[in-house]
GROMACS .gro file of C-alpha atoms in nm:
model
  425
    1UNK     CA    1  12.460   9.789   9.427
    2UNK     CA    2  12.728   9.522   9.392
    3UNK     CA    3  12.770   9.575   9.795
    4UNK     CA    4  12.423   9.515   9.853
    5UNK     CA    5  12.360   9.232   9.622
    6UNK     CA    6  12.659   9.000   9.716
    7UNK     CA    7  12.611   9.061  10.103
    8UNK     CA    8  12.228   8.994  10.082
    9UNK     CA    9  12.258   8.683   9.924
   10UNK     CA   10  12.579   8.563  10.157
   11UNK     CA   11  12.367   8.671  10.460
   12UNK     CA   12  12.092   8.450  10.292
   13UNK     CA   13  12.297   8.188  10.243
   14UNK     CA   14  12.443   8.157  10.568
   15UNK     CA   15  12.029   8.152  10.719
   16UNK     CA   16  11.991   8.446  10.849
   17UNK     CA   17  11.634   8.519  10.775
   18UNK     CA   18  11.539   8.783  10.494
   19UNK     CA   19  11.378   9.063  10.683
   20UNK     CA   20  11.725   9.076  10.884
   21UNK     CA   21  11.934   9.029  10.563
   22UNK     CA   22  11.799   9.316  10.396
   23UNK     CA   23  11.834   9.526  10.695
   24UNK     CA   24  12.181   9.417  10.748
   25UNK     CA   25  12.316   9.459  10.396
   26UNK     CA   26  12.089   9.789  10.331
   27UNK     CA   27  12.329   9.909  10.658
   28UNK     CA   28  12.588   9.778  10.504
   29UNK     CA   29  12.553   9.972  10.190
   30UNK     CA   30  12.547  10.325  10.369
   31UNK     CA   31  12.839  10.212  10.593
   32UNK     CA   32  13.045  10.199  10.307
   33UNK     CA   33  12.891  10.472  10.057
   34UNK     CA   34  12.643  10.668  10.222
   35UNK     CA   35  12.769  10.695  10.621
   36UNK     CA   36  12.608  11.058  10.595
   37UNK     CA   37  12.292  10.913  10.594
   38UNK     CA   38  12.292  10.649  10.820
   39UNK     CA   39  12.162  10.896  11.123
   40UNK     CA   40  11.799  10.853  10.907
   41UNK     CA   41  11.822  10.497  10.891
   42UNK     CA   42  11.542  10.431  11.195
   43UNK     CA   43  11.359  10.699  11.039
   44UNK     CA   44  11.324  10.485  10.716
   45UNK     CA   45  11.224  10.149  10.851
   46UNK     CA   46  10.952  10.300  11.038
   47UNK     CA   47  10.796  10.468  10.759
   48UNK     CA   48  10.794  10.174  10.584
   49UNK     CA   49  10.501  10.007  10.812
   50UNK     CA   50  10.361  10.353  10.842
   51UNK     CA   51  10.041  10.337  10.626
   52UNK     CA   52   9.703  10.235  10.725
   53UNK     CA   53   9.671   9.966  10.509
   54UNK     CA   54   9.882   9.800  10.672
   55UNK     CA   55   9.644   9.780  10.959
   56UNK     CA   56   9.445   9.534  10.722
   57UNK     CA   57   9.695   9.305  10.700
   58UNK     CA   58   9.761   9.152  11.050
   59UNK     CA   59   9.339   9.137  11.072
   60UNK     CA   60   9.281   8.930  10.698
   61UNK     CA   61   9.486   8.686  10.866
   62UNK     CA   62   9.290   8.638  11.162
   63UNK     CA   63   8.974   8.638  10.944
   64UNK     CA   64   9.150   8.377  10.751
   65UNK     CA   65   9.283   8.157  11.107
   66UNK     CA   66   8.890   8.211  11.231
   67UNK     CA   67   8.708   8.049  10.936
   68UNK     CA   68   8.960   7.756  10.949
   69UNK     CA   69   8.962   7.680  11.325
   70UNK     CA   70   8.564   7.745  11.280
   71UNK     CA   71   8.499   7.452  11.048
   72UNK     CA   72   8.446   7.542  10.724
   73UNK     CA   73   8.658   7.302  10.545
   74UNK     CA   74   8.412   7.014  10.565
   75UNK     CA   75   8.124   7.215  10.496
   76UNK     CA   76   8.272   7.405  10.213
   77UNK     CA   77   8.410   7.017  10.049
   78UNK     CA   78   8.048   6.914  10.129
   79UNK     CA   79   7.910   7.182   9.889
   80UNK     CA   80   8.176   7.133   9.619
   81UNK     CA   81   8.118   6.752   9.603
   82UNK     CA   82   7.711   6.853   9.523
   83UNK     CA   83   7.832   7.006   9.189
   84UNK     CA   84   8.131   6.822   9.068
   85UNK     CA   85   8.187   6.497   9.274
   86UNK     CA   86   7.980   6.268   9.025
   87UNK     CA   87   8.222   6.334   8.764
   88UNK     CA   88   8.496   6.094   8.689
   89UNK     CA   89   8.817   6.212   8.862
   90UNK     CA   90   8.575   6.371   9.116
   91UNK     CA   91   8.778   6.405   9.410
   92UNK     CA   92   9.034   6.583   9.285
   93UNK     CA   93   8.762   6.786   9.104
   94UNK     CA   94   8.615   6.845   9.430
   95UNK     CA   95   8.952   6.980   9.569
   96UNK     CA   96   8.989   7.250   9.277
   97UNK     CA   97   8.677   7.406   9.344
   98UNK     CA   98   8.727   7.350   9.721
   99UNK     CA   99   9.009   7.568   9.703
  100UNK     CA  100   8.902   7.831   9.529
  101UNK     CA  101   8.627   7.900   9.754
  102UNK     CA  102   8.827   7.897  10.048
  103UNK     CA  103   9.097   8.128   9.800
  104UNK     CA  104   8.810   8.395   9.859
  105UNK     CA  105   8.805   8.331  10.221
  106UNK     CA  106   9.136   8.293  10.401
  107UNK     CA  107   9.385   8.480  10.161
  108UNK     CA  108   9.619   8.275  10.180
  109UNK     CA  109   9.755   7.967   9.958
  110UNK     CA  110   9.913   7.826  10.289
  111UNK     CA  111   9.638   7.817  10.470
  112UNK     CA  112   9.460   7.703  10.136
  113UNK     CA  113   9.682   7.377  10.153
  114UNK     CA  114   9.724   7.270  10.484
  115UNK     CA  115   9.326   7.278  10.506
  116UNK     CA  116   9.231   7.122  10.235
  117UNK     CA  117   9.509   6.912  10.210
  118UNK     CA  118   9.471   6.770  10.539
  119UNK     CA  119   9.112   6.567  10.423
  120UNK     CA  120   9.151   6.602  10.053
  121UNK     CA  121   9.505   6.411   9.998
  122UNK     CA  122   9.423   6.082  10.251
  123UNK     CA  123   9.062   6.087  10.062
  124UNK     CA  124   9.217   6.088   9.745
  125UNK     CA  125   9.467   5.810   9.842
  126UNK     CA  126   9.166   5.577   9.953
  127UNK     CA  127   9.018   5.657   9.612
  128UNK     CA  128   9.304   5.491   9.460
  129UNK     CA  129   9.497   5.817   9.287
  130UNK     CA  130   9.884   5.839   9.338
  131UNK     CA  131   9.968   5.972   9.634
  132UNK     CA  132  10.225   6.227   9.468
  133UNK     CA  133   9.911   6.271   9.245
  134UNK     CA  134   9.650   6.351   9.530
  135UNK     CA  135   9.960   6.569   9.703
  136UNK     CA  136  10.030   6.804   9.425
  137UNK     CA  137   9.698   6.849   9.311
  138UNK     CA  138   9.652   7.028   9.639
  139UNK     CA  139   9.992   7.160   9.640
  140UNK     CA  140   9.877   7.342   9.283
  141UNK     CA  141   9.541   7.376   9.344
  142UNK     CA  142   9.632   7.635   9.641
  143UNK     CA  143   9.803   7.866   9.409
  144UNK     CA  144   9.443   8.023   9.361
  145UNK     CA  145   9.474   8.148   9.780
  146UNK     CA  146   9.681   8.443   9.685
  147UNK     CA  147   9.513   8.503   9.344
  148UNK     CA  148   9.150   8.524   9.461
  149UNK     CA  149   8.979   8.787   9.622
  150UNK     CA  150   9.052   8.894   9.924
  151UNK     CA  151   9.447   8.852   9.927
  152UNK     CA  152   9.716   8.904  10.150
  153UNK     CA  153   9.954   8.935   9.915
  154UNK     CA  154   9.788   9.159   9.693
  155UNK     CA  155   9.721   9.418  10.014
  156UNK     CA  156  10.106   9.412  10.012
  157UNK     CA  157  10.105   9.497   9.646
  158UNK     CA  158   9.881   9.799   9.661
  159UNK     CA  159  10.062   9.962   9.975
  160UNK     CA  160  10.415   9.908   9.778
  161UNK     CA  161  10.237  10.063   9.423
  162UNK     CA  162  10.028  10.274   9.617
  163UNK     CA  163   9.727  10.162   9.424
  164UNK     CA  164   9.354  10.064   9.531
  165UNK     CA  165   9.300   9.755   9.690
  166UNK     CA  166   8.978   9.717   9.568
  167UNK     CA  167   9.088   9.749   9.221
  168UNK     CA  168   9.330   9.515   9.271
  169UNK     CA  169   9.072   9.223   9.423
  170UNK     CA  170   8.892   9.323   9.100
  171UNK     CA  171   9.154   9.295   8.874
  172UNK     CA  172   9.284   8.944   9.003
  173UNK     CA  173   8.917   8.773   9.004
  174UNK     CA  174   8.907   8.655   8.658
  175UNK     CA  175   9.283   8.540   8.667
  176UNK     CA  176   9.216   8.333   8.998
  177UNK     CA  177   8.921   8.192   8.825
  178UNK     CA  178   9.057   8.157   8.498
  179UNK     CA  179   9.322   7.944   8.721
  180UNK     CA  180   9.060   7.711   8.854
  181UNK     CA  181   8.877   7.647   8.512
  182UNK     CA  182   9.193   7.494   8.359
  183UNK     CA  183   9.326   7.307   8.637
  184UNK     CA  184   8.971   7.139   8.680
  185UNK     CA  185   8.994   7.074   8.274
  186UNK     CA  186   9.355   6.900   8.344
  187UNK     CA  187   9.207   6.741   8.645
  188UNK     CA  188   8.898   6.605   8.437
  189UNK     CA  189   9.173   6.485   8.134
  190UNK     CA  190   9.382   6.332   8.321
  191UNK     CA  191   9.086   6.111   8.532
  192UNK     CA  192   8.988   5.990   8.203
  193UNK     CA  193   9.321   5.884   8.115
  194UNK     CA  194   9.391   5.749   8.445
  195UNK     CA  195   9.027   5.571   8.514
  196UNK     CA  196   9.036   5.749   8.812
  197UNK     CA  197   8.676   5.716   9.026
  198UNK     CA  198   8.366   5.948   9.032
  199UNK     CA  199   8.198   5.926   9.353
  200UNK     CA  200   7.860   5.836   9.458
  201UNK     CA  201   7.686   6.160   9.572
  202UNK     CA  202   7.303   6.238   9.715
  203UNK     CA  203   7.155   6.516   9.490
  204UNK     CA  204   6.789   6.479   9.685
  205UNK     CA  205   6.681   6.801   9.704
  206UNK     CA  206   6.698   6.799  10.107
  207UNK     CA  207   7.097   6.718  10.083
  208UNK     CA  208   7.129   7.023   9.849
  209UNK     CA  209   6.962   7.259  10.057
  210UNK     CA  210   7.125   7.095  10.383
  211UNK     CA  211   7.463   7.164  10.230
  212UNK     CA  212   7.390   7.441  10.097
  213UNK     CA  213   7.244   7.594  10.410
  214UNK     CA  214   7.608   7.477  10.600
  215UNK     CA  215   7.787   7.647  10.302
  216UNK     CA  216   7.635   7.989  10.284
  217UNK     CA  217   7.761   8.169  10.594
  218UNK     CA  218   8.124   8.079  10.435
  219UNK     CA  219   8.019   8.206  10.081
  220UNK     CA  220   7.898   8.479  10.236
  221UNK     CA  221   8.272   8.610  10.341
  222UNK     CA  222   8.439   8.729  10.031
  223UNK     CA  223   8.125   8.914   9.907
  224UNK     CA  224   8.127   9.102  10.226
  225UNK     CA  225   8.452   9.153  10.267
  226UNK     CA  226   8.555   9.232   9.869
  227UNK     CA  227   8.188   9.385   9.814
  228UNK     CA  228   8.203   9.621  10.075
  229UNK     CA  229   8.598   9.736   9.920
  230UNK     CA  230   8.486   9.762   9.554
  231UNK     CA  231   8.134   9.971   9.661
  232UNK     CA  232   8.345  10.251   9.833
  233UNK     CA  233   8.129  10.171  10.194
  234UNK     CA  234   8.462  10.066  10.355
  235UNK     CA  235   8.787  10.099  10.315
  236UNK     CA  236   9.038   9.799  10.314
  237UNK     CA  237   9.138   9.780  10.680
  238UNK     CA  238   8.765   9.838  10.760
  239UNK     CA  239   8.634   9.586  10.535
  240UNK     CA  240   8.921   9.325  10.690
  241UNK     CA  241   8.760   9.455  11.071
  242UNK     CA  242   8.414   9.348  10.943
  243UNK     CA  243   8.536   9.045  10.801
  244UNK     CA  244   8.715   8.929  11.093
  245UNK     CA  245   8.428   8.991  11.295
  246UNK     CA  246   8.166   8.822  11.066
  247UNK     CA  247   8.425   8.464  11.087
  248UNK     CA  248   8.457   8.524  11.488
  249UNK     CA  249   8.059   8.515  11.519
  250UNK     CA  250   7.990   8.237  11.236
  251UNK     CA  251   8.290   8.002  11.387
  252UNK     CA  252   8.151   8.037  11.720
  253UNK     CA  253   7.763   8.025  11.676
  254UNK     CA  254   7.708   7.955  11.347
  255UNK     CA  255   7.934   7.640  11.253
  256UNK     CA  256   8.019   7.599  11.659
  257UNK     CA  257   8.401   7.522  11.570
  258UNK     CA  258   8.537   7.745  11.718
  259UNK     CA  259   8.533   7.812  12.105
  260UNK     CA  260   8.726   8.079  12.327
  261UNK     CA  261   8.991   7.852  12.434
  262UNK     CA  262   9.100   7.819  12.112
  263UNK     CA  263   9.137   8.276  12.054
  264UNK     CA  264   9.453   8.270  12.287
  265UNK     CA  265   9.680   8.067  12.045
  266UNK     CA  266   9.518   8.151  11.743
  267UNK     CA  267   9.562   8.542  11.800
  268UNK     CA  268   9.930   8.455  11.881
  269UNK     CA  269   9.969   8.255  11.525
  270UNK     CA  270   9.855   8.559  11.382
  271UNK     CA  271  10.030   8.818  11.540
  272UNK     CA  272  10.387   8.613  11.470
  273UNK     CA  273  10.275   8.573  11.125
  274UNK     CA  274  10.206   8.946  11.072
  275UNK     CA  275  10.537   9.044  11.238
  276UNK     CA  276  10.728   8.848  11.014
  277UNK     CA  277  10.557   8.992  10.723
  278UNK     CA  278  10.604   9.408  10.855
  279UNK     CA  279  10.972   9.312  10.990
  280UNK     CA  280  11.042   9.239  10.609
  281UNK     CA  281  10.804   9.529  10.499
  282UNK     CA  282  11.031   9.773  10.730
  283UNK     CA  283  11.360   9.672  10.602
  284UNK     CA  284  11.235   9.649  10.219
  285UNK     CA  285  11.201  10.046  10.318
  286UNK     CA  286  11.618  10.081  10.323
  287UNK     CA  287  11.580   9.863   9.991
  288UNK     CA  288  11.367  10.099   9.822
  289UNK     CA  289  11.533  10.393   9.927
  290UNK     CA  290  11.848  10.253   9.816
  291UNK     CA  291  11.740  10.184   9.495
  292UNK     CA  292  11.599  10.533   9.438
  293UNK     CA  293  12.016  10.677   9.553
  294UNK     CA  294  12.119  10.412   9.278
  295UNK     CA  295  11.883  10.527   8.998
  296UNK     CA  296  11.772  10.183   8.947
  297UNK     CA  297  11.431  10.232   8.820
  298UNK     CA  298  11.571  10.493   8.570
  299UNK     CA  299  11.838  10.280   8.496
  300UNK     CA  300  11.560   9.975   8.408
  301UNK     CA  301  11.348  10.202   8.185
  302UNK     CA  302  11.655  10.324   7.981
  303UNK     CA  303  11.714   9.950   7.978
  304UNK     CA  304  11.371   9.871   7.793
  305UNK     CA  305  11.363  10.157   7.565
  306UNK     CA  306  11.759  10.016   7.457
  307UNK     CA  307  11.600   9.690   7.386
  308UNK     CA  308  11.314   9.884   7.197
  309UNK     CA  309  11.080   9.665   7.364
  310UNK     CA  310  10.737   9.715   7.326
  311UNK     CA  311  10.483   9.704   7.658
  312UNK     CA  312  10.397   9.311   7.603
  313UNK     CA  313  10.732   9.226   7.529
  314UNK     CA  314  10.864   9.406   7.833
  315UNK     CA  315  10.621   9.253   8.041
  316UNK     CA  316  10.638   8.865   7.981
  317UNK     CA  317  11.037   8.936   7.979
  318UNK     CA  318  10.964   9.066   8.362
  319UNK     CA  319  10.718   8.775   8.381
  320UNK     CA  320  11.003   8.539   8.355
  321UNK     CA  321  11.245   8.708   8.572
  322UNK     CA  322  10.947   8.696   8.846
  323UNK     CA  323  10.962   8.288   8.795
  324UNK     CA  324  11.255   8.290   8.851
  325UNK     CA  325  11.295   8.479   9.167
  326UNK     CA  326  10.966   8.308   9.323
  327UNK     CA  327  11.198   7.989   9.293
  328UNK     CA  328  11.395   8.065   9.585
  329UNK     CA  329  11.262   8.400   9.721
  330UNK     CA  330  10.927   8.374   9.920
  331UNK     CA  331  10.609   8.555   9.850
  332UNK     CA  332  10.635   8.882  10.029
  333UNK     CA  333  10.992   8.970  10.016
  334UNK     CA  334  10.974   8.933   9.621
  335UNK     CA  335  10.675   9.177   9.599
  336UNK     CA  336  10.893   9.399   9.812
  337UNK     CA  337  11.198   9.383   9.599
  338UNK     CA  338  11.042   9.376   9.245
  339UNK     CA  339  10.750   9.603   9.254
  340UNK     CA  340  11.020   9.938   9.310
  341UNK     CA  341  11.240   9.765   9.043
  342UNK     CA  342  10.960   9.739   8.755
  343UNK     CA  343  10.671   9.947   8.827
  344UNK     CA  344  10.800  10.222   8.713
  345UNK     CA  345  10.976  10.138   8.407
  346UNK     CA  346  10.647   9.927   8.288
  347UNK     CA  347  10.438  10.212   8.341
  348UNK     CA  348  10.632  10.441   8.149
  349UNK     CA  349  10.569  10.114   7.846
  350UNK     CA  350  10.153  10.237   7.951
  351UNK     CA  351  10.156   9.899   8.188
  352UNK     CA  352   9.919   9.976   8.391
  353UNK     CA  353  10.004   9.891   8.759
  354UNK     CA  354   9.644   9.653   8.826
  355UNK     CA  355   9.814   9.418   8.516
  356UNK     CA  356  10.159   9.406   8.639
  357UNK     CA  357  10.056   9.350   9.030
  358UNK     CA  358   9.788   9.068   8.883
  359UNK     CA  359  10.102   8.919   8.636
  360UNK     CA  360  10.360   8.974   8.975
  361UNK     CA  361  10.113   8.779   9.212
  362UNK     CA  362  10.014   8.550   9.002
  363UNK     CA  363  10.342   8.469   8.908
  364UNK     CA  364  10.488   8.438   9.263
  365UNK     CA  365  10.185   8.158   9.351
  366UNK     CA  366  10.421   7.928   9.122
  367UNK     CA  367  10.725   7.963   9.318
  368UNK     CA  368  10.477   7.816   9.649
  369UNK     CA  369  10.477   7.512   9.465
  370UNK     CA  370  10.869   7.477   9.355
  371UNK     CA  371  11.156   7.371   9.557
  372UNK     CA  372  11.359   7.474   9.744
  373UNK     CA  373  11.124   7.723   9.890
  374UNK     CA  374  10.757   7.645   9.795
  375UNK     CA  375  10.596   7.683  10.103
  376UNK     CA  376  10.279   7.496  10.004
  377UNK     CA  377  10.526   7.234   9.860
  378UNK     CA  378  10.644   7.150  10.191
  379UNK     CA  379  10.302   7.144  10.354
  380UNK     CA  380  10.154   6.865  10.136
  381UNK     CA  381  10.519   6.690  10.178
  382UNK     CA  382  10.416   6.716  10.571
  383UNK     CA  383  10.064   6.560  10.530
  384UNK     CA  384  10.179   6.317  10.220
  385UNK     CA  385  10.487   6.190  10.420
  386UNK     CA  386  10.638   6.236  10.010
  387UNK     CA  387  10.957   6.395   9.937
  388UNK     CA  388  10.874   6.770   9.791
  389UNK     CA  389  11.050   6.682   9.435
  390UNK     CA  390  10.776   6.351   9.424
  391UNK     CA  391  10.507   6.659   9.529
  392UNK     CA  392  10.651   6.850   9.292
  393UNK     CA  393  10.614   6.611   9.011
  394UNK     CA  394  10.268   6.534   9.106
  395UNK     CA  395  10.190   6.903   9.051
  396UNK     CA  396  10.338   6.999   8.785
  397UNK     CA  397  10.096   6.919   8.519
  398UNK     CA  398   9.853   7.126   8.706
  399UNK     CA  399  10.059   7.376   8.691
  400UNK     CA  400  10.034   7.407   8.348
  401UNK     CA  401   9.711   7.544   8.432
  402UNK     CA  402   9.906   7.883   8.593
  403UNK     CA  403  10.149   7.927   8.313
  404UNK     CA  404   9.860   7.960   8.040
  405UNK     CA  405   9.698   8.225   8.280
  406UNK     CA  406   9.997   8.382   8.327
  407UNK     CA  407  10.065   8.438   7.925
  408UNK     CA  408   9.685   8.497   7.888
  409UNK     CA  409   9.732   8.799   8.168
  410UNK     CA  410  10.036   8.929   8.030
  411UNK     CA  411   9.919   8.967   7.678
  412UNK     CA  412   9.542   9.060   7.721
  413UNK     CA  413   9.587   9.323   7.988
  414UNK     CA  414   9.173   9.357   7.948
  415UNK     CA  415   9.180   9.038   8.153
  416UNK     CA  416   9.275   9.254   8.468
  417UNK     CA  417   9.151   9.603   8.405
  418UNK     CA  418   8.833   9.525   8.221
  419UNK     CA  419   8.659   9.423   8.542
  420UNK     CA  420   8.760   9.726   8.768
  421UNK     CA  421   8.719  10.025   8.529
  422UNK     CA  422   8.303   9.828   8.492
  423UNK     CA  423   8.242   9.838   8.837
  424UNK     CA  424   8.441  10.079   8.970
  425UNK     CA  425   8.498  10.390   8.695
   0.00000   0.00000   0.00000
């Protein structure tokens, strides 16, 4: 394991990216201990990306790419500013609730930020708010996009646990939206304490049906797409079909944003971003299987019951150790490495696997807003033209929001298995 470690993070450090890394140092590993086995080696990575719900994956992010390129941001702000936008500190109000909604709709907190971000920050700025204020607002704001239903991140999860997606989208809602509640409470405190404005918004009834009417075809998407999941009349990858589907016919004659010059690069942005996520996906397979020679998992759950720790206890000690990976390792390789690592021991504890992938995922959304690596950090540095530590500091009372669901989750495991065993035992 010490051969694997230190050449995976000097292959890392030289910037060689991670999907090669781990390949390289898992090769590595049976070159010097295991060259018996290194004949099944292709065998392994392949069977890593050999599940069907994997199949999901590469099509929630083209639903996600169509309802951006299709217009929904502006719509979807337009609602948001009907309900909250007359409150003081209503701008920044309006892009909380903004991105939650679109959380439920592209899957991504990436996607989450550069959309919103791109109209939310310069209207914020205009409004008179800091700019490192209006930047990491968004920045933390976007953390919801891999919390809320339907999530890339979390389809990664269940194929790695080999658990139910549809549990999972359950078993995430109320932490996503627990998320959103407290931000838009620190957003609301701090726009007192700050004077910040509360804008001037028509509530006739023909602007709240106008906007609402824009709205609804976008609102529509996660019920489809989760509802369909959770009621057993698809499964994952054919609820992702549908969705994708749905946001190619509401981009292109519903909100008319989308036309067919535009499929040719956009299916190209999605197929590089899926084969950057499988490429790490296949080599995580040599990781896993390493792990499993090594007896780490056993070696973990001997670890706990040493400690004599109790299933809480265990589980906000992981809790921090998954902080402090998401600092410098991104989203997917970190579910990839950690889930095989402390699954099992934290079941053995009676963890139940819908908690710990809701405490992993939610925990992981922090690291996309904390340098070096936050990848939402460095998109609203992009738009702000701020450095990511002044982003950073902008956020990071907002993020005070994720660290109180992330105890709440951790110690109340009802908070993620309450809702799936009601709808779906």
């Amino acid at each position: 394991m010490l051969v694997l470690a230190v050449s995976l993070i000097v292959f890392l450090a030289i910037r060689i990216p991670i999907g090669f890394a781990m390949g390289a140092s898992g090769l590595l590993y049976f070159m010097i201990h295991q060259p018996a086995l290194i004949s099944v080696l292709p065998a392994r990575v392949f069977s890593g990306m050999d599940s069907a719900v994997m199949i999901s994956l590469p099509l929630f992010i083209i639903m996600g790419h169509l309802m951006n390129r299709g217009g929904l941001t502006s719509r979807l702000i337009g609602f948001c500013m009907l309900f909250v936008g007359r409150l003081r500190g209503g701008l920044g109000m309006v892009s909380v609730m903004a991105s939650m909604i679109f959380g439920g709709i592209s899957g991504s907190s990436v996607s989450d930020a550069a959309s919103i971000g791109q109209v939310m920050i310069p209207a914020m700025e205009e409004k008179g708010y800091p700019p490192r204020v209006a930047a990491g607002l968004v920045a933390a704001a976007s953390t919801m996009g891999m919390v809320i239903p339907p999530s890339i991140p979390m389809v990664i999860y269940a194929f790695v646990a080999s658990e139910s997606v549809g549990r999972l989208f359950l078993g995430s809602l109320i932490a996503g939206v627990l998320v959103g509640v407290f931000m838009m409470t620190i957003t609301l405190i701090l726009a007192h304490r700050n004077r910040y404005p509360a804008e001037k918004v028509d509530v006739s009834a023909a602007e709240l049906w106008r906007c609402s009417a824009q709205a609804i075809p976008a609102l529509l998407m996660p019920l489809i797409v989760v509802g369909s999941v959770v009621s057993g009349v698809t499964t994952a990858t054919e609820s992702a079909a549908v969705g994708t589907v749905y946001a190619l016919l509401v981009g292109m004659f519903v909100y008319k944003g989308l036309k067919l010059a535009d499929l040719p690069g956009l299916f190209r942005d999605a197929i590089l971003s899926s084969a950057n996520v499988m490429i790490i996906i296949a080599f995580c397979g040599i990781f896993t299987w390493i792990l499993a020679l090594e007896h780490v998992t056993e070696t973990v759950g001997l670890l706990f019951a040493r400690m004599e720790l109790q299933a809480t206890a265990a589980l906000l000690v992981v809790t921090v150790i998954v902080l402090l990976v998401g600092f410098f390792v991104d989203v997917s390789p970190a579910i990839l490495l950690l889930t095989p690592i402390f699954l099992p021991a934290l079941k053995l504890l009676g963890v139940s696997p819908i908690q710990f992938g809701v405490v992993l995922i939610t925990g992981l959304a922090v690291g996309l807003v904390t340098p070096p690596v936050g990848m939402c950090l460095n998109v609203c540095s992009s738009i702000s033209g701020l450095s990511i530590i002044n982003v950073f500091r902008g956020a990071a009372p907002f993020l005070l929001a994720n660290a109180l669901v992330l105890a709440l989750i951790s110690i109340f495991p009802e908070l993620s298995t309450w809702l799936p065993a009601l709808i779906m035992d």
